[in-house]
N, C-alpha and C. Protein backbone atom coordinates (compact mmCIF):
# COMPACT_ATOMS: atom_id res chain seq x y z
N MET A 1 -13.44 -7.79 -0.45
CA MET A 1 -13.04 -6.82 -1.37
C MET A 1 -13.18 -5.34 -0.87
N PRO A 2 -14.34 -5.07 -0.21
CA PRO A 2 -14.47 -3.67 0.33
C PRO A 2 -13.37 -3.26 1.30
N GLU A 3 -12.90 -4.20 2.06
CA GLU A 3 -11.80 -3.87 3.00
C GLU A 3 -10.56 -3.57 2.26
N ALA A 4 -10.25 -4.34 1.17
CA ALA A 4 -9.06 -4.13 0.35
C ALA A 4 -9.13 -2.73 -0.31
N VAL A 5 -10.30 -2.42 -0.80
CA VAL A 5 -10.50 -1.05 -1.42
C VAL A 5 -10.16 0.02 -0.46
N GLU A 6 -10.70 -0.10 0.76
CA GLU A 6 -10.47 0.91 1.83
C GLU A 6 -8.96 1.00 2.24
N ILE A 7 -8.35 -0.12 2.29
CA ILE A 7 -6.85 -0.13 2.60
C ILE A 7 -6.10 0.58 1.44
N HIS A 8 -6.52 0.31 0.20
CA HIS A 8 -5.81 0.91 -0.89
C HIS A 8 -5.95 2.42 -0.90
N LYS A 9 -7.20 2.89 -0.58
CA LYS A 9 -7.45 4.34 -0.50
C LYS A 9 -6.66 4.94 0.63
N ASP A 10 -6.65 4.28 1.83
CA ASP A 10 -5.85 4.75 2.97
C ASP A 10 -4.36 4.83 2.60
N ALA A 11 -3.86 3.85 1.85
CA ALA A 11 -2.45 3.84 1.45
C ALA A 11 -2.21 5.10 0.56
N GLY A 12 -3.12 5.40 -0.30
CA GLY A 12 -3.00 6.57 -1.19
C GLY A 12 -2.96 7.86 -0.37
N ARG A 13 -3.93 7.94 0.61
CA ARG A 13 -3.96 9.14 1.44
C ARG A 13 -2.67 9.29 2.20
N TYR A 14 -2.14 8.20 2.73
CA TYR A 14 -0.90 8.20 3.47
C TYR A 14 0.24 8.67 2.56
N LEU A 15 0.32 8.12 1.32
CA LEU A 15 1.39 8.58 0.44
C LEU A 15 1.31 10.09 0.17
N ASN A 16 0.04 10.54 -0.04
CA ASN A 16 -0.13 12.01 -0.28
C ASN A 16 0.39 12.81 0.90
N SER A 17 0.16 12.34 2.13
CA SER A 17 0.63 13.04 3.31
C SER A 17 2.17 13.06 3.37
N ILE A 18 2.81 11.91 3.01
CA ILE A 18 4.24 11.75 3.00
C ILE A 18 4.83 12.75 2.03
N PHE A 19 4.26 12.81 0.80
CA PHE A 19 4.78 13.74 -0.24
C PHE A 19 4.64 15.19 0.23
N LYS A 20 3.57 15.51 0.90
CA LYS A 20 3.33 16.84 1.42
C LYS A 20 4.38 17.15 2.52
N ASP A 21 4.61 16.21 3.46
CA ASP A 21 5.57 16.39 4.48
C ASP A 21 6.98 16.64 3.94
N ILE A 22 7.32 15.84 2.91
CA ILE A 22 8.61 16.05 2.26
C ILE A 22 8.75 17.37 1.62
N ARG A 23 7.70 17.76 0.84
CA ARG A 23 7.77 19.14 0.23
C ARG A 23 7.88 20.21 1.29
N LEU A 24 7.24 20.05 2.45
CA LEU A 24 7.35 21.12 3.48
C LEU A 24 8.53 20.96 4.42
N GLY A 25 9.32 19.93 4.20
CA GLY A 25 10.50 19.74 5.02
C GLY A 25 10.17 19.24 6.42
N GLN A 26 9.01 18.60 6.61
CA GLN A 26 8.63 18.05 7.88
C GLN A 26 9.07 16.64 8.04
N ILE A 27 8.98 16.15 9.23
CA ILE A 27 9.33 14.69 9.56
C ILE A 27 8.29 13.78 8.97
N VAL A 28 8.68 12.71 8.34
CA VAL A 28 7.81 11.75 7.72
C VAL A 28 7.37 10.74 8.86
N ASP A 29 6.04 10.51 8.82
CA ASP A 29 5.44 9.61 9.85
C ASP A 29 5.68 8.17 9.39
N THR A 30 6.76 7.52 9.87
CA THR A 30 7.12 6.21 9.52
C THR A 30 6.16 5.17 10.16
N GLN A 31 5.57 5.50 11.30
CA GLN A 31 4.66 4.60 11.95
C GLN A 31 3.44 4.41 11.07
N GLY A 32 3.02 5.45 10.38
CA GLY A 32 1.86 5.34 9.46
C GLY A 32 2.15 4.31 8.34
N ALA A 33 3.41 4.32 7.88
CA ALA A 33 3.78 3.36 6.82
C ALA A 33 3.69 1.94 7.39
N ARG A 34 4.18 1.74 8.61
CA ARG A 34 4.06 0.43 9.22
C ARG A 34 2.63 0.00 9.39
N ASP A 35 1.80 0.91 9.80
CA ASP A 35 0.38 0.57 9.97
C ASP A 35 -0.32 0.18 8.64
N VAL A 36 -0.06 0.96 7.63
CA VAL A 36 -0.71 0.66 6.36
C VAL A 36 -0.14 -0.68 5.86
N ALA A 37 1.20 -0.89 5.91
CA ALA A 37 1.80 -2.15 5.48
C ALA A 37 1.23 -3.32 6.24
N ASP A 38 1.03 -3.20 7.55
CA ASP A 38 0.44 -4.28 8.38
C ASP A 38 -0.93 -4.61 7.89
N ARG A 39 -1.73 -3.55 7.67
CA ARG A 39 -3.10 -3.80 7.14
C ARG A 39 -3.10 -4.48 5.77
N MET A 40 -2.16 -4.13 4.93
CA MET A 40 -2.07 -4.84 3.61
C MET A 40 -1.70 -6.30 3.79
N VAL A 41 -0.71 -6.52 4.66
CA VAL A 41 -0.31 -7.90 4.87
C VAL A 41 -1.52 -8.72 5.40
N ASP A 42 -2.23 -8.18 6.36
CA ASP A 42 -3.38 -8.87 6.92
C ASP A 42 -4.43 -9.20 5.88
N SER A 43 -4.69 -8.16 5.03
CA SER A 43 -5.66 -8.31 3.93
C SER A 43 -5.26 -9.35 2.93
N LEU A 44 -3.96 -9.37 2.59
CA LEU A 44 -3.49 -10.32 1.59
C LEU A 44 -3.49 -11.78 2.13
N ILE A 45 -3.30 -11.86 3.44
CA ILE A 45 -3.31 -13.22 4.07
C ILE A 45 -4.77 -13.73 4.05
N GLN A 46 -5.70 -12.87 4.25
CA GLN A 46 -7.11 -13.22 4.21
C GLN A 46 -7.63 -13.50 2.84
N ASN A 47 -7.22 -12.70 1.82
CA ASN A 47 -7.75 -12.82 0.48
C ASN A 47 -6.67 -12.36 -0.50
N GLU A 48 -5.83 -13.19 -1.03
CA GLU A 48 -4.70 -12.80 -1.94
C GLU A 48 -5.22 -12.02 -3.14
N SER A 49 -6.33 -12.35 -3.64
CA SER A 49 -6.77 -11.66 -4.88
C SER A 49 -7.33 -10.25 -4.71
N ALA A 50 -7.77 -9.98 -3.48
CA ALA A 50 -8.42 -8.65 -3.31
C ALA A 50 -7.50 -7.47 -3.65
N LEU A 51 -6.34 -7.36 -3.00
CA LEU A 51 -5.57 -6.26 -3.19
C LEU A 51 -4.82 -6.35 -4.57
N ILE A 52 -4.49 -7.53 -5.01
CA ILE A 52 -3.80 -7.63 -6.27
C ILE A 52 -4.69 -7.15 -7.46
N LEU A 53 -6.03 -7.28 -7.32
CA LEU A 53 -6.91 -6.70 -8.35
C LEU A 53 -6.80 -5.20 -8.38
N LEU A 54 -6.53 -4.62 -7.19
CA LEU A 54 -6.45 -3.14 -7.16
C LEU A 54 -5.18 -2.63 -7.82
N THR A 55 -4.17 -3.51 -7.98
CA THR A 55 -2.96 -3.05 -8.66
C THR A 55 -3.22 -2.78 -10.11
N GLN A 56 -4.37 -3.29 -10.63
CA GLN A 56 -4.68 -3.03 -12.02
C GLN A 56 -5.24 -1.64 -12.30
N LEU A 57 -5.56 -0.90 -11.23
CA LEU A 57 -6.06 0.42 -11.39
C LEU A 57 -5.04 1.36 -12.00
N LYS A 58 -5.51 2.19 -12.97
CA LYS A 58 -4.56 3.12 -13.58
C LYS A 58 -5.20 4.55 -13.55
N HIS A 59 -4.52 5.45 -12.99
CA HIS A 59 -4.92 6.86 -12.98
C HIS A 59 -3.74 7.67 -13.49
N LYS A 60 -3.84 8.28 -14.61
CA LYS A 60 -2.71 8.96 -15.25
C LYS A 60 -2.07 9.96 -14.28
N ASP A 61 -2.85 10.78 -13.60
CA ASP A 61 -2.24 11.81 -12.72
C ASP A 61 -1.90 11.27 -11.38
N LYS A 62 -2.19 10.02 -11.08
CA LYS A 62 -1.83 9.48 -9.81
C LYS A 62 -0.90 8.29 -10.01
N TYR A 63 -0.14 8.27 -11.04
CA TYR A 63 0.73 7.12 -11.40
C TYR A 63 1.72 6.78 -10.30
N THR A 64 2.45 7.74 -9.82
CA THR A 64 3.47 7.52 -8.87
C THR A 64 2.82 6.99 -7.49
N GLU A 65 1.72 7.56 -7.14
CA GLU A 65 1.08 7.11 -5.90
C GLU A 65 0.64 5.62 -6.03
N LEU A 66 -0.06 5.39 -7.13
CA LEU A 66 -0.51 3.96 -7.30
C LEU A 66 0.61 3.00 -7.53
N HIS A 67 1.64 3.50 -8.19
CA HIS A 67 2.78 2.57 -8.48
C HIS A 67 3.45 2.17 -7.08
N SER A 68 3.58 3.15 -6.19
CA SER A 68 4.14 2.88 -4.88
C SER A 68 3.30 1.83 -4.18
N ILE A 69 2.00 2.01 -4.14
CA ILE A 69 1.10 1.11 -3.46
C ILE A 69 1.19 -0.27 -4.10
N ASN A 70 1.17 -0.30 -5.48
CA ASN A 70 1.25 -1.57 -6.15
C ASN A 70 2.53 -2.36 -5.92
N VAL A 71 3.63 -1.59 -5.82
CA VAL A 71 4.90 -2.28 -5.49
C VAL A 71 4.84 -2.90 -4.13
N CYS A 72 4.26 -2.24 -3.20
CA CYS A 72 4.09 -2.72 -1.83
C CYS A 72 3.26 -4.01 -1.82
N ILE A 73 2.12 -3.98 -2.58
CA ILE A 73 1.28 -5.18 -2.68
C ILE A 73 1.99 -6.38 -3.28
N ILE A 74 2.66 -6.14 -4.38
CA ILE A 74 3.37 -7.21 -5.03
C ILE A 74 4.54 -7.70 -4.12
N SER A 75 5.21 -6.81 -3.42
CA SER A 75 6.28 -7.27 -2.47
C SER A 75 5.76 -8.09 -1.36
N ILE A 76 4.59 -7.78 -0.87
CA ILE A 76 4.02 -8.63 0.12
C ILE A 76 3.63 -9.97 -0.38
N LEU A 77 3.03 -10.05 -1.55
CA LEU A 77 2.77 -11.34 -2.21
C LEU A 77 4.01 -12.16 -2.41
N PHE A 78 5.12 -11.48 -2.85
CA PHE A 78 6.27 -12.21 -3.16
C PHE A 78 6.90 -12.78 -1.81
N GLY A 79 6.80 -12.00 -0.76
CA GLY A 79 7.30 -12.47 0.55
C GLY A 79 6.52 -13.65 1.02
N SER A 80 5.23 -13.65 0.74
CA SER A 80 4.31 -14.79 1.08
C SER A 80 4.75 -16.01 0.24
N TYR A 81 4.98 -15.78 -1.02
CA TYR A 81 5.38 -16.87 -1.94
C TYR A 81 6.72 -17.48 -1.45
N LEU A 82 7.65 -16.71 -0.97
CA LEU A 82 8.90 -17.19 -0.50
C LEU A 82 8.78 -17.87 0.86
N GLY A 83 7.59 -17.79 1.48
CA GLY A 83 7.39 -18.45 2.70
C GLY A 83 7.77 -17.67 3.98
N LEU A 84 7.95 -16.38 3.77
CA LEU A 84 8.31 -15.50 4.90
C LEU A 84 7.17 -15.42 5.88
N SER A 85 7.42 -15.28 7.14
CA SER A 85 6.40 -15.19 8.11
C SER A 85 5.80 -13.76 8.04
N GLU A 86 4.68 -13.65 8.67
CA GLU A 86 4.03 -12.32 8.67
C GLU A 86 4.92 -11.24 9.23
N LYS A 87 5.67 -11.52 10.28
CA LYS A 87 6.56 -10.61 10.86
C LYS A 87 7.75 -10.21 10.00
N GLU A 88 8.23 -11.26 9.23
CA GLU A 88 9.38 -11.00 8.30
C GLU A 88 8.86 -10.14 7.18
C-alpha cells in the first residue's frame, strides 16, 4: 500500500505539471505520462486492491486531478480484466 500511495501522489504531481505546462503554452512531457502509467500497471499487477482503494479519495478542490488518476487506475484494471498483456 505505501508504494501505491506514493504512485498516486506522483501521478497527482505529474498532472499538476501538465496543467501548468498547458497554461503556459509549453510542450507537455508525454514520457512522464508513460512513466507514471507504467508504475501504476506494475503496482496493480502486484496488488490490485492497493491503487483501487486510492480511487475512493475525494478532495473537493482536487476533483479533476483525482478523477484523471482514478480513470487511469480503473482503465488499467479493466485492461487486466480483458486479459490484455502488460504492454497492451
